[in-house]
Amino acid sequence: MKDELEDLKSNSVNTQDYIQKIDSLGRSYATGKRKDAIARVWLKPGDGRIRVNNKNFSSYFARPVLQMLLKQPLELVGRSDQFDIVATVKGGGLSGQAGAVRHGISRALTHFEPELRAELKKNGFLTRDSRTVERKKYGRKKARRSFQFSKR
């Protein structure tokens, strides 16, 4: 009876095989999102150059924290100088754009090398951060703040 249950468990687990997704030019493509920013990321073998909106990433993201954020997935898997990355990003502010590019890089890495998926997922790089700005409601000054009230 116990053996039958174990067989059912092993058969019911759907282990989806992730396959390599590369275009005819040898690139993998992914879309990353964070807040209101959307990044389109192309990753191909190279010597570690990262370009964001046709600029070097260190000049586009001037703050060192944002530059570090961009490099995190590559450094985690030890591929920081093996891939060239071209990204176009729009919407949101710089922080959201950096998060979107990081999400796109992580997804593109899994398309290029599916065996990296487990490590990236374990560290939270494949999760889309769904927090966005709450909308303004009528009768309120902002999303939740009321107008000032005075009894007299």
mmCIF file of C-alpha atoms in Angstrom:
data_model
loop_
_atom_site.group_PDB
_atom_site.id
_atom_site.type_symbol
_atom_site.label_atom_id
_atom_site.label_comp_id
_atom_site.label_asym_id
_atom_site.label_seq_id
_atom_site.Cartn_x
_atom_site.Cartn_y
_atom_site.Cartn_z
ATOM 1 C CA MET A 1 0.000 0.000 0.000
ATOM 2 C CA LYS A 2 2.788 2.389 0.930
ATOM 3 C CA ASP A 3 4.690 1.590 -2.257
ATOM 4 C CA GLU A 4 1.608 2.349 -4.341
ATOM 5 C CA LEU A 5 1.252 5.749 -2.666
ATOM 6 C CA GLU A 6 4.900 6.569 -3.336
ATOM 7 C CA ASP A 7 4.456 5.583 -6.986
ATOM 8 C CA LEU A 8 1.415 7.859 -7.241
ATOM 9 C CA LYS A 9 3.350 10.729 -5.674
ATOM 10 C CA SER A 10 6.262 10.337 -8.049
ATOM 11 C CA ASN A 11 3.928 10.137 -11.059
ATOM 12 C CA SER A 12 1.744 13.081 -10.020
ATOM 13 C CA VAL A 13 4.646 15.492 -9.567
ATOM 14 C CA ASN A 14 4.839 17.451 -12.786
ATOM 15 C CA THR A 15 8.520 18.139 -13.367
ATOM 16 C CA GLN A 16 8.499 20.609 -16.174
ATOM 17 C CA ASP A 17 11.689 20.487 -18.171
ATOM 18 C CA TYR A 18 12.928 23.967 -18.957
ATOM 19 C CA ILE A 19 14.514 24.208 -22.385
ATOM 20 C CA GLN A 20 17.006 26.625 -23.807
ATOM 21 C CA LYS A 21 15.401 29.494 -25.744
ATOM 22 C CA ILE A 22 17.880 31.149 -28.096
ATOM 23 C CA ASP A 23 17.125 33.074 -31.302
ATOM 24 C CA SER A 24 18.965 32.778 -34.630
ATOM 25 C CA LEU A 25 21.556 35.372 -33.520
ATOM 26 C CA GLY A 26 22.498 33.400 -30.393
ATOM 27 C CA ARG A 27 20.658 35.695 -27.967
ATOM 28 C CA SER A 28 18.101 34.996 -25.294
ATOM 29 C CA TYR A 29 15.337 37.521 -24.634
ATOM 30 C CA ALA A 30 13.287 38.264 -21.541
ATOM 31 C CA THR A 31 11.029 40.962 -20.149
ATOM 32 C CA GLY A 32 11.473 42.227 -16.606
ATOM 33 C CA LYS A 33 9.035 44.339 -14.610
ATOM 34 C CA ARG A 34 9.161 46.320 -11.370
ATOM 35 C CA LYS A 35 6.736 49.038 -10.205
ATOM 36 C CA ASP A 36 5.770 50.876 -13.428
ATOM 37 C CA ALA A 37 9.022 50.069 -15.268
ATOM 38 C CA ILE A 38 9.275 47.509 -18.068
ATOM 39 C CA ALA A 39 12.649 46.293 -19.340
ATOM 40 C CA ARG A 40 13.360 44.318 -22.499
ATOM 41 C CA VAL A 41 16.629 42.426 -22.088
ATOM 42 C CA TRP A 42 18.771 40.607 -24.683
ATOM 43 C CA LEU A 43 21.610 38.440 -23.405
ATOM 44 C CA LYS A 44 24.358 36.958 -25.581
ATOM 45 C CA PRO A 45 27.832 35.513 -25.000
ATOM 46 C CA GLY A 46 30.452 38.234 -24.752
ATOM 47 C CA ASP A 47 32.874 39.922 -22.388
ATOM 48 C CA GLY A 48 30.567 41.469 -19.775
ATOM 49 C CA ARG A 49 29.347 44.730 -21.338
ATOM 50 C CA ILE A 50 25.991 45.993 -20.096
ATOM 51 C CA ARG A 51 24.154 48.677 -22.085
ATOM 52 C CA VAL A 52 20.892 50.258 -20.966
ATOM 53 C CA ASN A 53 19.036 52.482 -23.455
ATOM 54 C CA ASN A 54 22.178 52.762 -25.636
ATOM 55 C CA LYS A 55 24.295 53.999 -22.717
ATOM 56 C CA ASN A 56 26.804 52.233 -20.509
ATOM 57 C CA PHE A 57 24.924 51.012 -17.438
ATOM 58 C CA SER A 58 27.244 52.890 -15.048
ATOM 59 C CA SER A 59 26.390 56.209 -16.699
ATOM 60 C CA TYR A 60 22.642 55.439 -16.937
ATOM 61 C CA PHE A 61 22.407 54.271 -13.318
ATOM 62 C CA ALA A 62 24.760 56.682 -11.564
ATOM 63 C CA ARG A 63 24.097 55.438 -8.012
ATOM 64 C CA PRO A 64 26.371 52.542 -6.970
ATOM 65 C CA VAL A 65 23.438 50.765 -5.280
ATOM 66 C CA LEU A 66 21.564 50.539 -8.587
ATOM 67 C CA GLN A 67 24.697 49.295 -10.399
ATOM 68 C CA MET A 68 25.135 46.616 -7.731
ATOM 69 C CA LEU A 69 21.460 45.650 -8.136
ATOM 70 C CA LEU A 70 21.985 45.075 -11.871
ATOM 71 C CA LYS A 71 25.044 42.845 -11.366
ATOM 72 C CA GLN A 72 23.533 40.661 -8.608
ATOM 73 C CA PRO A 73 22.105 37.820 -10.737
ATOM 74 C CA LEU A 74 25.276 37.569 -12.852
ATOM 75 C CA GLU A 75 27.567 37.520 -9.815
ATOM 76 C CA LEU A 76 25.383 34.977 -8.029
ATOM 77 C CA VAL A 77 25.799 32.423 -10.823
ATOM 78 C CA GLY A 78 29.425 33.425 -11.571
ATOM 79 C CA ARG A 79 28.823 34.684 -15.119
ATOM 80 C CA SER A 80 29.611 38.392 -14.634
ATOM 81 C CA ASP A 81 32.108 38.597 -17.521
ATOM 82 C CA GLN A 82 30.667 35.964 -19.862
ATOM 83 C CA PHE A 83 27.611 37.752 -21.263
ATOM 84 C CA ASP A 84 26.898 41.011 -23.069
ATOM 85 C CA ILE A 85 23.562 42.531 -22.098
ATOM 86 C CA VAL A 86 21.512 45.047 -24.054
ATOM 87 C CA ALA A 87 18.433 46.413 -22.305
ATOM 88 C CA THR A 88 15.804 48.978 -23.174
ATOM 89 C CA VAL A 89 13.748 50.186 -20.256
ATOM 90 C CA LYS A 90 10.887 52.638 -19.959
ATOM 91 C CA GLY A 91 8.434 53.838 -17.354
ATOM 92 C CA GLY A 92 8.836 54.452 -13.650
ATOM 93 C CA GLY A 93 11.866 55.937 -11.915
ATOM 94 C CA LEU A 94 15.471 54.835 -11.757
ATOM 95 C CA SER A 95 14.969 52.438 -8.852
ATOM 96 C CA GLY A 96 12.072 50.674 -10.565
ATOM 97 C CA GLN A 97 13.992 50.562 -13.835
ATOM 98 C CA ALA A 98 17.017 48.976 -12.155
ATOM 99 C CA GLY A 99 14.759 46.347 -10.570
ATOM 100 C CA ALA A 100 13.093 45.675 -13.916
ATOM 101 C CA VAL A 101 16.451 45.197 -15.663
ATOM 102 C CA ARG A 102 17.589 42.852 -12.868
ATOM 103 C CA HIS A 103 14.404 40.804 -13.268
ATOM 104 C CA GLY A 104 14.904 40.709 -17.051
ATOM 105 C CA ILE A 105 18.548 39.633 -16.731
ATOM 106 C CA SER A 106 17.559 36.818 -14.374
ATOM 107 C CA ARG A 107 14.854 35.554 -16.716
ATOM 108 C CA ALA A 108 17.144 35.808 -19.759
ATOM 109 C CA LEU A 109 19.809 33.800 -17.896
ATOM 110 C CA THR A 110 17.292 31.016 -17.292
ATOM 111 C CA HIS A 111 16.377 31.034 -20.990
ATOM 112 C CA PHE A 112 20.047 30.793 -21.954
ATOM 113 C CA GLU A 113 21.080 28.253 -19.278
ATOM 114 C CA PRO A 114 18.025 26.489 -17.763
ATOM 115 C CA GLU A 115 20.144 24.772 -15.094
ATOM 116 C CA LEU A 116 20.704 28.182 -13.398
ATOM 117 C CA ARG A 117 16.978 28.487 -12.657
ATOM 118 C CA ALA A 118 17.078 26.729 -9.274
ATOM 119 C CA GLU A 119 19.773 28.991 -7.856
ATOM 120 C CA LEU A 120 18.187 32.189 -9.175
ATOM 121 C CA LYS A 121 14.750 31.178 -7.923
ATOM 122 C CA LYS A 122 16.087 30.249 -4.488
ATOM 123 C CA ASN A 123 17.529 33.763 -4.110
ATOM 124 C CA GLY A 124 14.334 35.468 -5.291
ATOM 125 C CA PHE A 125 15.546 36.933 -8.594
ATOM 126 C CA LEU A 126 12.800 35.342 -10.703
ATOM 127 C CA THR A 127 9.947 36.659 -8.572
ATOM 128 C CA ARG A 128 8.185 39.694 -10.017
ATOM 129 C CA ASP A 129 7.856 42.294 -7.244
ATOM 130 C CA SER A 130 4.199 43.180 -7.706
ATOM 131 C CA ARG A 131 4.117 46.177 -5.358
ATOM 132 C CA THR A 132 2.930 49.273 -7.215
ATOM 133 C CA VAL A 133 1.697 52.708 -6.176
ATOM 134 C CA GLU A 134 -1.828 52.664 -4.801
ATOM 135 C CA ARG A 135 -4.310 54.702 -6.795
ATOM 136 C CA LYS A 136 -5.805 57.947 -5.516
ATOM 137 C CA LYS A 137 -9.385 57.691 -4.300
ATOM 138 C CA TYR A 138 -12.055 60.391 -4.660
ATOM 139 C CA GLY A 139 -12.794 62.396 -1.531
ATOM 140 C CA ARG A 140 -9.184 61.947 -0.414
ATOM 141 C CA LYS A 141 -6.114 64.123 -0.786
ATOM 142 C CA LYS A 142 -3.919 61.160 -1.763
ATOM 143 C CA ALA A 143 -4.514 57.402 -1.799
ATOM 144 C CA ARG A 144 -5.360 57.254 1.915
ATOM 145 C CA ARG A 145 -4.765 60.720 3.349
ATOM 146 C CA SER A 146 -7.910 62.714 4.094
ATOM 147 C CA PHE A 147 -8.309 66.447 3.877
ATOM 148 C CA GLN A 148 -7.615 68.368 7.093
ATOM 149 C CA PHE A 149 -10.672 68.446 9.344
ATOM 150 C CA SER A 150 -11.538 71.328 11.686
ATOM 151 C CA LYS A 151 -14.648 71.336 13.836
ATOM 152 C CA ARG A 152 -14.791 75.186 14.021
#
